[in-house]
Coordinates of C-alpha atoms and ligand atoms in Angstrom, one line a residue:
X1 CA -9.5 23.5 -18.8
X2 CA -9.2 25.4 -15.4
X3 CA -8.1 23.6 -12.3
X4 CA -11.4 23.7 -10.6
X5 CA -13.1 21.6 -13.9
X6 CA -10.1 18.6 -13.3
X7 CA -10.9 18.8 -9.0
X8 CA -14.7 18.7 -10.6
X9 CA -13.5 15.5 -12.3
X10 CA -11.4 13.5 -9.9
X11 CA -15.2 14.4 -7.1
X12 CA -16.7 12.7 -9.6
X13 CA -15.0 9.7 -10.1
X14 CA -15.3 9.4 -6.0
X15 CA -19.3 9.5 -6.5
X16 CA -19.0 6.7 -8.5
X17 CA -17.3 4.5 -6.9
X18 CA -19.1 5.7 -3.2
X19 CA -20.6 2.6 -1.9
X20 CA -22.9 4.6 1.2
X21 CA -20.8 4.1 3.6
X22 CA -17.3 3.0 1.5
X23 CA -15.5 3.7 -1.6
X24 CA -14.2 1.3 -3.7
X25 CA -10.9 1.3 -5.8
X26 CA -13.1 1.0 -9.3
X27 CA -16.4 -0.2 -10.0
X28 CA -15.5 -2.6 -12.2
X29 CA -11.7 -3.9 -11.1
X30 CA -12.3 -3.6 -7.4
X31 CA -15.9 -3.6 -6.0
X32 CA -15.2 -3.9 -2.8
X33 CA -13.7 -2.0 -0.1
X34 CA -9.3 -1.9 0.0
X35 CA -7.6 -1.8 3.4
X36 CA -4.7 0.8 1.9
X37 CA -6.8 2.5 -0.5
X38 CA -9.0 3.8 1.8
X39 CA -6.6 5.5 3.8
X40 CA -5.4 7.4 0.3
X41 CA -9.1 8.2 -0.5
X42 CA -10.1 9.2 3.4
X43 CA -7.3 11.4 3.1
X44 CA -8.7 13.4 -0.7
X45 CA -12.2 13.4 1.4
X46 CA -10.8 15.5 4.2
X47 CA -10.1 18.7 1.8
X48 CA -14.0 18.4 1.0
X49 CA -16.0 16.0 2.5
X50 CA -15.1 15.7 6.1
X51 CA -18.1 13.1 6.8
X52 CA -17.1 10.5 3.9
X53 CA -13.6 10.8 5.2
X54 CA -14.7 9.4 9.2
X55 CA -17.4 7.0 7.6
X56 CA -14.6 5.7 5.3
X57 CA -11.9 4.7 8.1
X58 CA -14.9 3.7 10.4
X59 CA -16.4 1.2 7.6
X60 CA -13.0 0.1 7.4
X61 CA -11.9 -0.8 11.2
X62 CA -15.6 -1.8 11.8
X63 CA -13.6 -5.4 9.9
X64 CA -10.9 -5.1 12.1
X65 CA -9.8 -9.2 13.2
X66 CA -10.6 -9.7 16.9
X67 CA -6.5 -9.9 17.2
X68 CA -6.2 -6.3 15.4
X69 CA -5.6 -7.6 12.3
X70 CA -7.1 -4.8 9.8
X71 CA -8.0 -6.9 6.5
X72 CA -6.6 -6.4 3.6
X73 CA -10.4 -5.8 1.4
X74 CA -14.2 -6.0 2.9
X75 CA -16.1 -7.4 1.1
X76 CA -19.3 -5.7 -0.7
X77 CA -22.1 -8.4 -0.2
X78 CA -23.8 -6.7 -3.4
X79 CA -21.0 -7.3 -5.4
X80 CA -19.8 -11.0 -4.4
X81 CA -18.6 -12.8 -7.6
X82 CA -17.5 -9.8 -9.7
X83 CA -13.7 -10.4 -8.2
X84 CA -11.2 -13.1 -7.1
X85 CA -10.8 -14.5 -4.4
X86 CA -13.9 -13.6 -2.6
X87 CA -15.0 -15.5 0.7
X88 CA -15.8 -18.6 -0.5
X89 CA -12.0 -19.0 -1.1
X90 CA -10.2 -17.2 1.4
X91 CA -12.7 -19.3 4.2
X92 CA -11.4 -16.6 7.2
X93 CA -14.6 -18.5 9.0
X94 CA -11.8 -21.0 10.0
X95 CA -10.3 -18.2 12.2
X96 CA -11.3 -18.2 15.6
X97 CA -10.5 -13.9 15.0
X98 CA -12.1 -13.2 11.8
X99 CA -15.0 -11.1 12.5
X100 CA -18.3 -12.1 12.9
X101 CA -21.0 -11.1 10.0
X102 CA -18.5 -9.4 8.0
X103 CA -16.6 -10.9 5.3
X104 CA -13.0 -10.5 5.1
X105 CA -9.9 -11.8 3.4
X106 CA -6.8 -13.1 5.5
X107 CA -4.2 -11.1 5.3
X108 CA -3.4 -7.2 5.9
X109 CA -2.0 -4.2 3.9
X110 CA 0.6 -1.0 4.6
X111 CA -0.4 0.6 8.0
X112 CA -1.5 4.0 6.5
X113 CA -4.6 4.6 8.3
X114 CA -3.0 6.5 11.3
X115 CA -1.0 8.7 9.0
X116 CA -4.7 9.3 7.2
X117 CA -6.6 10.2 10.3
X118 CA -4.1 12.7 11.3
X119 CA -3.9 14.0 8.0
X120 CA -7.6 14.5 8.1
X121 CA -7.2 16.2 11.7
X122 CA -4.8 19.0 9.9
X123 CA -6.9 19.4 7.0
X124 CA -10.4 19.8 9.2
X125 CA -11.5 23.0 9.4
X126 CA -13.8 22.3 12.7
X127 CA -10.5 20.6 14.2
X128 CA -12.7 20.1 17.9
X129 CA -15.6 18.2 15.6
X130 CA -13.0 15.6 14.7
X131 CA -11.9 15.0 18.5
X132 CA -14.7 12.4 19.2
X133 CA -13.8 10.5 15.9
X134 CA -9.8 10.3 17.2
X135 CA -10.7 9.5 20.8
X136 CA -12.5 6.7 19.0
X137 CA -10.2 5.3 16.5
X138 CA -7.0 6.0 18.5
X139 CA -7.5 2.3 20.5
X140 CA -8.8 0.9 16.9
X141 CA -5.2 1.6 15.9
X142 CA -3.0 0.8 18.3
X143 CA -4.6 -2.4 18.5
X144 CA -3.7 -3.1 14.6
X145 CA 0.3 -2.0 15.5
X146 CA -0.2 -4.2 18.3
X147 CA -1.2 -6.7 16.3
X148 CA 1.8 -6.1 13.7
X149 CA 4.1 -5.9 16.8
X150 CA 3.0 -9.2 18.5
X151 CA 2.6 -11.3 15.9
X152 CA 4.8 -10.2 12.6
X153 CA 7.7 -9.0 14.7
X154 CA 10.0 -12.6 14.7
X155 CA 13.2 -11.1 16.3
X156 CA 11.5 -8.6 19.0
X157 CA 13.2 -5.8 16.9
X158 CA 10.2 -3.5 15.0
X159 CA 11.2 -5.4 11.4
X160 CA 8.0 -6.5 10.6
X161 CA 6.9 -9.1 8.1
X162 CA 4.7 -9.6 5.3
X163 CA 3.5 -13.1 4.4
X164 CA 1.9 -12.5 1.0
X165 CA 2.9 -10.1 -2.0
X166 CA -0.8 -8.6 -1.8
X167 CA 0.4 -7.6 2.0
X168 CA 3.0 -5.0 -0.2
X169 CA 0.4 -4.0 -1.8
X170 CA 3.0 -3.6 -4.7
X171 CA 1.8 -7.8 -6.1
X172 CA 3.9 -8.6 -8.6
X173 CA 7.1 -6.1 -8.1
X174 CA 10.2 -8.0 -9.5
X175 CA 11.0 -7.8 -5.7
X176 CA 8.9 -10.4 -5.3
X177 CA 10.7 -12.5 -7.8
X178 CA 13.4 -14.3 -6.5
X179 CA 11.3 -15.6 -3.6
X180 CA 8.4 -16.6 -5.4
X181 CA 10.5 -18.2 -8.1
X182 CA 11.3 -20.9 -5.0
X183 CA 8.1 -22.0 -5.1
X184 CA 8.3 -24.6 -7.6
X185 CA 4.3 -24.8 -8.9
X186 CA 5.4 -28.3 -10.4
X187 CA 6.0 -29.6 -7.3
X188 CA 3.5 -28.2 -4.6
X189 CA -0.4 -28.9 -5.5
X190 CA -2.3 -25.5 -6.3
X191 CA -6.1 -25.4 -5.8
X192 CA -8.4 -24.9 -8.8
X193 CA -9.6 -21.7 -9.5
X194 CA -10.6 -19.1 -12.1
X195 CA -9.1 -15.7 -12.2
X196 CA -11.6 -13.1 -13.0
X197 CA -9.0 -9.4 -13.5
X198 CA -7.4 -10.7 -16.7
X199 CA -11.2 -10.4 -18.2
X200 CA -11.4 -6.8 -17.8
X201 CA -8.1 -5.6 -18.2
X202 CA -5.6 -6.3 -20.9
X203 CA -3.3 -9.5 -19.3
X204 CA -0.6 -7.3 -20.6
X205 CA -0.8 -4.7 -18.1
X206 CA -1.9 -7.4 -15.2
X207 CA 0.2 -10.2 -13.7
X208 CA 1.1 -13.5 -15.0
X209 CA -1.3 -16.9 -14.5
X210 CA 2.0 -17.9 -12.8
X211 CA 2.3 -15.4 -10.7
X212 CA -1.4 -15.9 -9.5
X213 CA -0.8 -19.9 -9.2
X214 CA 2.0 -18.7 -6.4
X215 CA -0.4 -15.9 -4.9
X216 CA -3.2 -19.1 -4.6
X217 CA -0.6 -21.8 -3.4
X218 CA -0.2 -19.5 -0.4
X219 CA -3.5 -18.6 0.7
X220 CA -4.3 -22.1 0.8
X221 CA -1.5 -23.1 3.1
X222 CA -3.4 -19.5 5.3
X223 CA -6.2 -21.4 5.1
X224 CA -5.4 -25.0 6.1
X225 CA -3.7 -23.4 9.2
X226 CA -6.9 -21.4 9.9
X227 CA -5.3 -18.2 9.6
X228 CA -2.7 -19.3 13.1
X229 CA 0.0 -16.5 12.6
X230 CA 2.5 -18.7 14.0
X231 CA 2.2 -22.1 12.6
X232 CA 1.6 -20.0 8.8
X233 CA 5.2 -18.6 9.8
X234 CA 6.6 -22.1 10.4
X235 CA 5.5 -23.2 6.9
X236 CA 4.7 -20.2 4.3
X237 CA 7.9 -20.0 2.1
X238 CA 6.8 -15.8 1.5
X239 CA 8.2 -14.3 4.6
X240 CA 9.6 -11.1 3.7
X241 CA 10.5 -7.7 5.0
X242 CA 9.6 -4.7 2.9
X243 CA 11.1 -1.5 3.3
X244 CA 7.7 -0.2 2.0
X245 CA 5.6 -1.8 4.9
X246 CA 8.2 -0.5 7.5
X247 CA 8.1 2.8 6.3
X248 CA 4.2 3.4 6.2
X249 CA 4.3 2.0 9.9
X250 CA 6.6 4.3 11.0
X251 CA 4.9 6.9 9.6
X252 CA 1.8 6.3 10.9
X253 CA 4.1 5.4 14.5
X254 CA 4.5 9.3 14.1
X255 CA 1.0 10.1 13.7
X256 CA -0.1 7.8 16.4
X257 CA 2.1 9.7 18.9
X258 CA 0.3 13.4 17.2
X259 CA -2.9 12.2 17.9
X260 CA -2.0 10.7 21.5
X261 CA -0.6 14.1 22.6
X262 CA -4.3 16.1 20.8
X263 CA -6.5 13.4 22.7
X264 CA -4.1 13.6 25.5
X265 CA -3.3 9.7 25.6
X266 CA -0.1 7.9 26.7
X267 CA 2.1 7.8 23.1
X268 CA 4.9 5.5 24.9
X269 CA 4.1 2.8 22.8
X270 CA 3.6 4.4 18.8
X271 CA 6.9 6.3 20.4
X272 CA 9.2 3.1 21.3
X273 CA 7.8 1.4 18.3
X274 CA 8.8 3.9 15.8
X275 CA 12.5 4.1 16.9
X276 CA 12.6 0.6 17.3
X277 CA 11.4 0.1 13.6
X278 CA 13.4 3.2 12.5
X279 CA 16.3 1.9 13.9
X280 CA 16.3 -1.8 12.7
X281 CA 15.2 -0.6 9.0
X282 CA 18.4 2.0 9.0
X283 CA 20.9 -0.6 10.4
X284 CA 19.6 -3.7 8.3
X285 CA 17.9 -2.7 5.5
X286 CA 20.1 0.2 3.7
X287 CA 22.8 -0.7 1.0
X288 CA 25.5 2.1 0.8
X289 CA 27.0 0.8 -2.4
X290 CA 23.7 0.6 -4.1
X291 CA 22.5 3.6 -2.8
X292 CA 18.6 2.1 -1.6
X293 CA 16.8 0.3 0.8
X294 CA 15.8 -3.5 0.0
X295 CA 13.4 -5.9 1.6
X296 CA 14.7 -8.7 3.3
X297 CA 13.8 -12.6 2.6
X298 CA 13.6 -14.0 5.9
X299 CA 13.5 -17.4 5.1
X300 CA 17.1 -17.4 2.9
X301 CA 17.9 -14.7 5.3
X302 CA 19.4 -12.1 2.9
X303 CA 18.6 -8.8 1.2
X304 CA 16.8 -9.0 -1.9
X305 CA 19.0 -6.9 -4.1
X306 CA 16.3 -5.5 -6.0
X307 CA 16.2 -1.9 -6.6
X308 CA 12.4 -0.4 -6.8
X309 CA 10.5 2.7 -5.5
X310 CA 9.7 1.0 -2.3
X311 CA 13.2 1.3 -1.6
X312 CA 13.1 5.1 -1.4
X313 CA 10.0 5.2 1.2
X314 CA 12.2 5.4 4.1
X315 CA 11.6 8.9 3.5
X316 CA 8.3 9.2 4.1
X317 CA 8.6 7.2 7.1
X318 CA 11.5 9.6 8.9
X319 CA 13.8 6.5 9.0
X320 CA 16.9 7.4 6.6
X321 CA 19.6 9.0 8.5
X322 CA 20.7 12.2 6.7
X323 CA 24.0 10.3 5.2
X324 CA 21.3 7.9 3.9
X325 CA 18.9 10.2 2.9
X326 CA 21.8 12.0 0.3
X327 CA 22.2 9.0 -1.1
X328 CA 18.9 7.6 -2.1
X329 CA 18.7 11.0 -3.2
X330 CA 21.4 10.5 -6.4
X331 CA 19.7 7.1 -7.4
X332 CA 16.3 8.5 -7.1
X333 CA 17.1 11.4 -9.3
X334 CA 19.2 9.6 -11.9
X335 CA 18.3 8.2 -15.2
X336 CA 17.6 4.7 -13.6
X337 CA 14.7 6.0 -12.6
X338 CA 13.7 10.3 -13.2
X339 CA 16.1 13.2 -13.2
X340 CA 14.9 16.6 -12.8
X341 CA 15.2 17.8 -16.0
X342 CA 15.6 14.8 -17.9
X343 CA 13.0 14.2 -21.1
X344 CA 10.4 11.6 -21.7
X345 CA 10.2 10.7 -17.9
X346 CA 7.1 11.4 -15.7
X347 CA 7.7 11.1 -11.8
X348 CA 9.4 8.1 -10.5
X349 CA 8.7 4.6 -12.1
X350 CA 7.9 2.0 -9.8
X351 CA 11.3 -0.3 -11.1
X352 CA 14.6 0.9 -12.5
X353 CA 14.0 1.8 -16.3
X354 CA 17.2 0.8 -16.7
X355 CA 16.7 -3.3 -16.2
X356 CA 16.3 -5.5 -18.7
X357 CA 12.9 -6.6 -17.5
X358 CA 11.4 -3.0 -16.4
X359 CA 8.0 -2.8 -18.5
X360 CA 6.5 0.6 -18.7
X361 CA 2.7 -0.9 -18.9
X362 CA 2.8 -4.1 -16.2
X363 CA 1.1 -2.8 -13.2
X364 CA 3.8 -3.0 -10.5
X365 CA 7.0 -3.9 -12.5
X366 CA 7.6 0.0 -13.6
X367 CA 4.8 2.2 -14.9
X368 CA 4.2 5.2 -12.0
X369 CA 2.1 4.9 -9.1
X370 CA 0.4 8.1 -8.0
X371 CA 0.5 6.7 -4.1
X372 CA 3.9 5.7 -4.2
X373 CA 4.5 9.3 -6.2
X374 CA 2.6 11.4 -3.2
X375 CA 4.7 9.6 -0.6
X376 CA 7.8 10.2 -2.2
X377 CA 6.7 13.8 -2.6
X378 CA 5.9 14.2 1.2
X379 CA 9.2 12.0 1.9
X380 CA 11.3 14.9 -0.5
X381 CA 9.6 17.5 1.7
X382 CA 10.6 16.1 4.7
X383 CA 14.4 16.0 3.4
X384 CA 13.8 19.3 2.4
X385 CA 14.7 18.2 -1.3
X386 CA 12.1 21.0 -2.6
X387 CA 13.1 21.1 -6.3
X388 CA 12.3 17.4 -6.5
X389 CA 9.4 17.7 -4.1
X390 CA 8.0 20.4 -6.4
X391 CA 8.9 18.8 -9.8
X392 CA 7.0 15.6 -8.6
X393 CA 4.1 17.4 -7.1
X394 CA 3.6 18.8 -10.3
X395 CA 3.8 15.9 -12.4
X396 CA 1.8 13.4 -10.6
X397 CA -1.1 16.0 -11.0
X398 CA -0.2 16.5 -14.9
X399 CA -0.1 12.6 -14.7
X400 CA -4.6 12.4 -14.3
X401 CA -5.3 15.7 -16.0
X402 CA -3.7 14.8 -19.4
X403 CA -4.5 10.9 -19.5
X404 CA -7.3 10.9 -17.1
X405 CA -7.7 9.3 -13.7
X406 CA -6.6 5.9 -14.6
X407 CA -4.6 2.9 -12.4
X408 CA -1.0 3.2 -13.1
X409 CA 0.6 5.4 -16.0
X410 CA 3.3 4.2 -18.6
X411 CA 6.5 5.8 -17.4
X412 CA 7.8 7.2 -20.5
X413 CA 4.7 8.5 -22.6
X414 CA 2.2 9.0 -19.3
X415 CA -0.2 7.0 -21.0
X416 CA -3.1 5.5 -18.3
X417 CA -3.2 1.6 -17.6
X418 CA -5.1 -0.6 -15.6
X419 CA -8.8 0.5 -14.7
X420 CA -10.1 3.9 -15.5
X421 CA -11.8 5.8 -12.9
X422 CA -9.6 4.8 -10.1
X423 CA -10.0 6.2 -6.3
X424 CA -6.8 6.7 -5.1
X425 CA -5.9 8.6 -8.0
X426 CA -8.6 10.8 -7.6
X427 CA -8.1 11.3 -4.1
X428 CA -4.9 12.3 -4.1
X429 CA -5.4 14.2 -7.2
X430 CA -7.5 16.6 -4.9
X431 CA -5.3 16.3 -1.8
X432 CA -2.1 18.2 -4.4
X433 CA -4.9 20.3 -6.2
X434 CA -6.1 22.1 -3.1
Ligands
LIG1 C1 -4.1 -4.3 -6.4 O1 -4.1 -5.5 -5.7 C2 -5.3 -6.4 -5.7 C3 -5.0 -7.4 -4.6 O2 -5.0 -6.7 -3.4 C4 -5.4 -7.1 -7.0 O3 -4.6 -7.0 -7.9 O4 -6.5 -7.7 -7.2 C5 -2.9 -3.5 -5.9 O5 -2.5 -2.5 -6.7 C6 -3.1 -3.0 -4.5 O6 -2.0 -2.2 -4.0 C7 -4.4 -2.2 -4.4 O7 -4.7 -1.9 -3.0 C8 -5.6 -3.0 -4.9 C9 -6.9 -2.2 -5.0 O8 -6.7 -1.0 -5.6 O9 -5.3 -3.5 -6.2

């Protein structure tokens, strides 16, 4: 099948999951709007669809907290009980900053929306049309780095913090283990509830009932502190700093100042933030003897010595020093995860294939991630690794076109998991096809 039928395919799977006025990760998995994905999918719209791209981010920050928090999913009123947690658990009416007449959960995702927007500025044909639409949403985001700067920033130095796996975006990434693992689920009283993903997809490829008990245990201590940043930082035991995060702010730090200097606005700020956070990732987070980045548990205060595919995204962001940068390169390209050249092995795996406890079908503990993928293919560029750059380009588009545009793909054999039909594989699908 030509090229054109599959960028045919991946439009389509976009019209079914268009809301009016949002997209939605999958109909089914996911009916309501996703903080991260929609910066991926705004980003697939700008090669085609200019309009759905600006009505995409706009839906989105029209959630934005009144303390510039940018929620982590807005919630489809047409769709409420297809998903959990919807509002009636994540109560964000306690918060004096949750918006009004919009429902929203509590907690936020990777900053990639000011990477998107400029991304949709380069790929607009009409670049003056889009000038109104920056002047816009320039404030829109500063306000959420404000927000990430103010209130998630503990030691004043740009290392910003997470407070909840689904903040990584990457939920149940053996990361995540040996802080979760604290919370003793024996001990500590979990509300009642009823999961509703492990209906529609195979619990094999989704996380454990465990894993959700933890997930639950601390969006309930969110919600008895009415969403207070500070007093949830005194007592949620998930306080964490991921390289992952930090690079998708810096990133989008970069953009921010772009789009300052095109609008002609002051870009001190995204400037002294991105250094600061460049800075503090490349001096705290960077292990030279296991050649990777790690995230950071701020409670135990130590690294988490475990090595996954976030730990290469200091790439994308511009933070790895050129020493560093040579040296994620050998892991990154080495059996532990996919060597040029090497058989059986498409892109990079979200986990090292080499640990006992990498699974090539459980959602974030190793199958591939086209996101993660088309960051690390932009972070390659950047280094100016182009073999690798070109050898993933090409197989994170082989990826959709041979197994179809599915969730997450099994590492080894390419096979899809998760839901079918996915946005963000589509999106970027295009974004590499045109
Ligand atoms: C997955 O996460 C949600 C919670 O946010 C879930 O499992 O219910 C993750 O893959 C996340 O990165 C993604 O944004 C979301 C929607 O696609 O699904």
């Amino acid at each position: 099948m030509p090229l054109r039928d599959y960028i045919e395919k991946a439009k389509e799977v976009l019209d079914k999951n268009w809301m009016g006025e949002y997209t939605v990760p999958s109909v089914h998995l996911y009916p309501h709007q996703w903080n991260w994905d929609s910066g991926f999918i705004a980003i697939g719209y700008s090669r085609y669809n200019m309009e759905r791209a600006v009505r995409e981010i706009l839906h989105l920050f029209e959630a934005q907290w009144k303390n510039g928090m940018l929620p982590q999913i807005v919630f489809n009123k047409n769709a409420l009980g297809r998903y959990f947690p919807e509002p009636d658990f994540w109560r964000t009416d306690l918060s004096p900053y949750a918006p009004d007449n919009i429902l929203t959960s509590g907690i936020t995702m990777p900053p990639i929306h000011g990477y998107a927007v400029l991304k949709m500025y380069e790929n607009a044909r009409e670049k003056d049309r889009l000038i109104p639409f920056l002047k816009f949403i320039y404030p829109k985001l500063i306000k959420l780095h404000e927000y990430l700067y103010l209130e998630r920033n503990p030691d004043d130095n740009g290392l910003i913090y997470i407070r909840h796996p689904w903040e990584s975006g990457m939920d149940n990434s053996p990361m995540w283990d040996p802080v979760l693992e604290r919370i003793d689920i024996d001990k500590v009283d979990i509300p009642e509830f009823e999961r509703k993903d492990n209906k529609i997809i195979d619990p094999e490829q989704r996380p454990k009932d465990i894993d959700y008990k933890r997930y639950i245990y601390l969006v309930d201590i969110f919600r008895k502190n009415r969403y207070d940043e500070k007093r949830i930082f005194e007592e949620c035991p998930f306080i964490v700093i991921d390289p992952l995060f930090n690079s998708i702010l810096c990133a989008s730090n970069e953009a921010l100042v772009q789009i300052a200097d095109i609008i002609k606005e002051d870009y001190k700020k995204p400037e002294e933030w991105f250094l600061m956070t460049a800075r503090a990732v490349r001096d705290n987070l960077f292990s030279s003897e296991k050649k990777i980045f790690f995230a950071y548990d701020y409670v135990q205060k130590e690294l988490i010595e475990v090595e996954t595919a976030a730990g290469f995204m200091p790439l994308f962001g511009g933070i790895a020093s050129t020493q560093q940068a040579l040296k994620i390169y050998e892991h990154l390209d080495s059996l532990s995860f996919c060597r040029l050249g090497e058989k059986n092995c498409f892109a990079i795996p979200n986990y090292d294939k080499r640990k006992k406890d990498f699974s090539p079908h459980n959602y974030w503990r190793g199958p591939v991630w086209i996101n993660i993928n088309w960051m690390l293919y932009q972070g390659l560029l950047r280094y100016k690794f182009k073999q690798k750059a070109e050898h993933l380009e090409i197989t994170i588009m082989e990826l959709p076109m041979r197994f179809g545009f599915y969730e997450y793909f099994d590492s080894f054999t390419g096979k899809g998991y998760g839901t079918k039909d996915f946005s963000w594989t589509a999106a970027l699908f295009i974004d590499l096809a045109y």
